[in-house]
mmCIF file of C-alpha atoms in Angstrom:
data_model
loop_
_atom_site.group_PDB
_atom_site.id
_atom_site.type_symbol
_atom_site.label_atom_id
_atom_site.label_comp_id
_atom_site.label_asym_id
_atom_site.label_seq_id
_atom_site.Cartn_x
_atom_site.Cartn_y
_atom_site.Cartn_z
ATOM 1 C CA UNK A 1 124.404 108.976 76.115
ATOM 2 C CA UNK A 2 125.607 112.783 76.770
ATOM 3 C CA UNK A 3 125.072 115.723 74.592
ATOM 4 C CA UNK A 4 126.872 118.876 75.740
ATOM 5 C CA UNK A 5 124.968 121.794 75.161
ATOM 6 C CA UNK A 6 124.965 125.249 76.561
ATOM 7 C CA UNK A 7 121.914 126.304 77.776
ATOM 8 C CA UNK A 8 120.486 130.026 76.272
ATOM 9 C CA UNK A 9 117.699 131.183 75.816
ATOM 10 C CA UNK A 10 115.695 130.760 72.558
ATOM 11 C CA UNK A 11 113.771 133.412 71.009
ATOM 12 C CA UNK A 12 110.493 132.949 68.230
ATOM 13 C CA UNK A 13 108.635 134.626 66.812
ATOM 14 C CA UNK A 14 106.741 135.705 70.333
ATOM 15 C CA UNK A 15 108.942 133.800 72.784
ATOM 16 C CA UNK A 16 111.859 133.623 74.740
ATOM 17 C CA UNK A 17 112.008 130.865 76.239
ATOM 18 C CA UNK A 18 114.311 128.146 77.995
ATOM 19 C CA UNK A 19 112.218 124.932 78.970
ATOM 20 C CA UNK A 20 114.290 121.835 80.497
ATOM 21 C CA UNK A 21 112.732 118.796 82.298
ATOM 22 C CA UNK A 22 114.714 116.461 84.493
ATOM 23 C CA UNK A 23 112.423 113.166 84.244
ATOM 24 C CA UNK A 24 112.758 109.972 85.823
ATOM 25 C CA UNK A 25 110.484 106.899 85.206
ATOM 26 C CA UNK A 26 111.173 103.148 86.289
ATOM 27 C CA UNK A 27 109.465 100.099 84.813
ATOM 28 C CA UNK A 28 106.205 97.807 86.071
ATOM 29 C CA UNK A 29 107.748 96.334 89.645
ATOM 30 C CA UNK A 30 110.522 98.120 89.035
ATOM 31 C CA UNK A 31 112.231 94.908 87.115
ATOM 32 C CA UNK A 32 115.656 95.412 85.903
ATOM 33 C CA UNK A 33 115.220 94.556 82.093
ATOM 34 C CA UNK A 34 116.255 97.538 80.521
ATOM 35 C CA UNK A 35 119.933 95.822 79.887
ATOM 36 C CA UNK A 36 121.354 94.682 76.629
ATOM 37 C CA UNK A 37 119.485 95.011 73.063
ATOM 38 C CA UNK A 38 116.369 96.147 75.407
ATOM 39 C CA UNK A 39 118.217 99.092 76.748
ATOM 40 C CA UNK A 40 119.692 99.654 73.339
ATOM 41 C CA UNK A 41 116.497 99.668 71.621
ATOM 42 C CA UNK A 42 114.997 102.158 74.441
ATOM 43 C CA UNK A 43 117.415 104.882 74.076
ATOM 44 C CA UNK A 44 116.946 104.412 69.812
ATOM 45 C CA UNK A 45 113.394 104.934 70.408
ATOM 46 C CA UNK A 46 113.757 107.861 72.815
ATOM 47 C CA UNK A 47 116.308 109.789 71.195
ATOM 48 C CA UNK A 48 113.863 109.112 67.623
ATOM 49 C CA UNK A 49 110.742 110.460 69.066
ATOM 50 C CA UNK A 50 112.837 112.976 70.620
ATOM 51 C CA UNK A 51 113.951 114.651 67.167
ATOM 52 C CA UNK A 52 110.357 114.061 65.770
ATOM 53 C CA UNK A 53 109.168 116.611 68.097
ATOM 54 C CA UNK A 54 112.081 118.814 67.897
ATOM 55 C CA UNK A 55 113.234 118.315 71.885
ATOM 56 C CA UNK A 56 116.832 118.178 72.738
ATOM 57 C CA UNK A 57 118.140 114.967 74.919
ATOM 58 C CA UNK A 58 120.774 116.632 76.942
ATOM 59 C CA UNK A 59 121.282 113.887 78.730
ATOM 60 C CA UNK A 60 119.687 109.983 78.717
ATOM 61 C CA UNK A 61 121.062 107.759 81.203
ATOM 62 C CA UNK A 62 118.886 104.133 80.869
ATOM 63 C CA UNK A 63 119.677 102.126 84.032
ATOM 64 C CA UNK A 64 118.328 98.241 84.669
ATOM 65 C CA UNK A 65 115.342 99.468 86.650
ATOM 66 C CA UNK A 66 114.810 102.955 85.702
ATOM 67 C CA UNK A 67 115.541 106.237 82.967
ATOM 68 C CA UNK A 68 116.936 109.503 83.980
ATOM 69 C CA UNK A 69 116.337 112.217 81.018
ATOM 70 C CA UNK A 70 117.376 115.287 80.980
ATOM 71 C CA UNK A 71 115.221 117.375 78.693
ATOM 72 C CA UNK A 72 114.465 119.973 76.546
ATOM 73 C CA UNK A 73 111.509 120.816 75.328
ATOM 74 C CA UNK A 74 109.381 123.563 73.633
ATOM 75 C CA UNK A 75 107.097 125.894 76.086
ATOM 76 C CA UNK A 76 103.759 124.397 75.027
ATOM 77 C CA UNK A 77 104.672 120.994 76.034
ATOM 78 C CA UNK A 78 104.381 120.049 79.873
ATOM 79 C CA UNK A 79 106.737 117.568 81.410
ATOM 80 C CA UNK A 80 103.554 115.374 81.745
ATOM 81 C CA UNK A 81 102.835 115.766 77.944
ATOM 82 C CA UNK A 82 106.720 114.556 77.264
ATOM 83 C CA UNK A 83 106.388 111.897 79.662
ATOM 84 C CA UNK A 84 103.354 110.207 78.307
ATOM 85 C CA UNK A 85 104.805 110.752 74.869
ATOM 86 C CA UNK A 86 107.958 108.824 75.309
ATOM 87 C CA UNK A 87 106.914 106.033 77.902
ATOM 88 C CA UNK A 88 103.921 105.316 75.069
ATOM 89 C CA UNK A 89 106.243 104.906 72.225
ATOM 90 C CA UNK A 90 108.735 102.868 73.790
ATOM 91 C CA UNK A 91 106.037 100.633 75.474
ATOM 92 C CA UNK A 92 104.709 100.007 72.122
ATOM 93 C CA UNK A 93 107.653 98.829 70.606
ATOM 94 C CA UNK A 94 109.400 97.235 73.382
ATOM 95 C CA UNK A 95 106.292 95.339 73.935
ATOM 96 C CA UNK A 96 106.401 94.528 70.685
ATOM 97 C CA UNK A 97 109.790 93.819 69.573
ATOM 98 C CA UNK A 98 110.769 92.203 73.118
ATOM 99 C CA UNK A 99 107.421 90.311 73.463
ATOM 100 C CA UNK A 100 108.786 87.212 75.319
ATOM 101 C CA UNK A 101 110.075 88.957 77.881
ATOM 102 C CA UNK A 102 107.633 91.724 78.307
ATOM 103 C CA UNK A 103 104.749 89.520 78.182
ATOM 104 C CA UNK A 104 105.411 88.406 82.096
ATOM 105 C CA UNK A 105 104.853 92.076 82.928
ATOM 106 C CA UNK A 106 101.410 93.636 82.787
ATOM 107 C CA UNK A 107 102.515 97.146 81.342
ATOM 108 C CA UNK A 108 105.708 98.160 80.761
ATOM 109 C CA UNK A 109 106.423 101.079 82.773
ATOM 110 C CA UNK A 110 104.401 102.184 86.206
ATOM 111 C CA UNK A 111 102.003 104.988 86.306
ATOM 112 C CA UNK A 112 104.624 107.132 88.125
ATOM 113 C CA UNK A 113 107.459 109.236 87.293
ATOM 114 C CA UNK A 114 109.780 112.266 88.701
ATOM 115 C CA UNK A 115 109.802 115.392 87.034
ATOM 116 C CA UNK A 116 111.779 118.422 87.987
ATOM 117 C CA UNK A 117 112.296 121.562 85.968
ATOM 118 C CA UNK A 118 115.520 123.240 85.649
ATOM 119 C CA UNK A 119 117.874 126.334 84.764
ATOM 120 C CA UNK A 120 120.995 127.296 84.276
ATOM 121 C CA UNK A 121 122.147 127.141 87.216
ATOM 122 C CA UNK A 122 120.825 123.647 88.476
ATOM 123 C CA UNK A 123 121.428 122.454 84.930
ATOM 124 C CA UNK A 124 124.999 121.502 85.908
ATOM 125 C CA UNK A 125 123.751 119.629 89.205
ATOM 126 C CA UNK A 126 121.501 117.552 87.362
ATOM 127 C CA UNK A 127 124.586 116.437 84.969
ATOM 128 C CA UNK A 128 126.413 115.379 87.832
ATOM 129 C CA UNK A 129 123.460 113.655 89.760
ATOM 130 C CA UNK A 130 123.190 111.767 86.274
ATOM 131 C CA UNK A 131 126.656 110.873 85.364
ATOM 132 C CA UNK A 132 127.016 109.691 89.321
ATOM 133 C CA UNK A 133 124.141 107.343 88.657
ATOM 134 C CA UNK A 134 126.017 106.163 85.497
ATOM 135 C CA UNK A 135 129.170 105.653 87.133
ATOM 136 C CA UNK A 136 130.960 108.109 85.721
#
C-alpha cells in the first residue's frame, strides 16, 4: 500500500506541527506468516485503527516476517504509544480470526520494534528504503 502525500506542516489551534514515525516490527521468532488472507487482514486492521485515531499511513509495506510503516501521527502520541496501539489490535484479531495458525506461536508479535522519526527531507529516503524492500 502507498499513499502519496506531501508533507507540510499542520497548524491547530496552538500547534504547528509535523510528526512522522518510520516503524518497523516483526512477528514472535520472526515466522513468515504474514502472507495471503493473514497479510490481507493485517494491513485492513492497520489502515482501520489508523483512521480511528486520525493518523495518516503514508506508507505500509507488510512483508512475510516483518511491517515497515511509515507514519503520521498527531504530537501527543509517541511512536511507542502508536506502536503498542497497532501491534495490540492486530494481535487481537489475528489471533482471533487466524487461530489455527497463530495458536503454535506464543504471542503474535515480539516485544521489539524500530522506530525512527522523520522530516522532509529524510521523508523521501524512507519511501525508497520501503519500496526497495517491496520490490519495487
Amino acid at each position: 500500500m502507498e499513499k502519496t502525500s506531501t508533507l507540510q506542516y499542520q497548524r491547530d489551534e496552538h500547534r504547528v506541527h509535523l510528526i512522522v514515525y518510520h516503524l518497523i516490527w516483526c512477528p514472535r521468532r520472526r515466522k513468515a506468516i504474514l502472507t495471503g488472507p493473514i497479510k490481507e487482514r493485517c494491513q485492513q486492521i492497520l489502515e482501520e485503527k489508523c483512521l480511528e485515531k486520525g493518523w495518516s499511513i503514508l506508507t505500509l509495506a507488510i512483508q512475510p516476517d516483518h511491517i515497515h510503516l511509515f507514519i503520521r501521527v498527531w504530537p501527543s502520541e509517541s511512536a511507542a504509544d502508536v506502536v503498542k496501539e497497532l501491534k495490540g489490535i492486530t494481535s487481537f484479531h489475528l489471533r482471533r480470526e487466524f487461530a489455527p495458525i497463530m495458536k503454535k506461536m506464543p504471542s503474535t508479535w515480539t516485544r521489539s520494534y524500530f522506530a525512527s522519526t522523520a522530516d522532509a527531507v529524510s521523508a523521501e529516503t524512507i519511501q525508497h528504503y520501503i519500496n526497495a524492500q517491496k520490490g519495487i
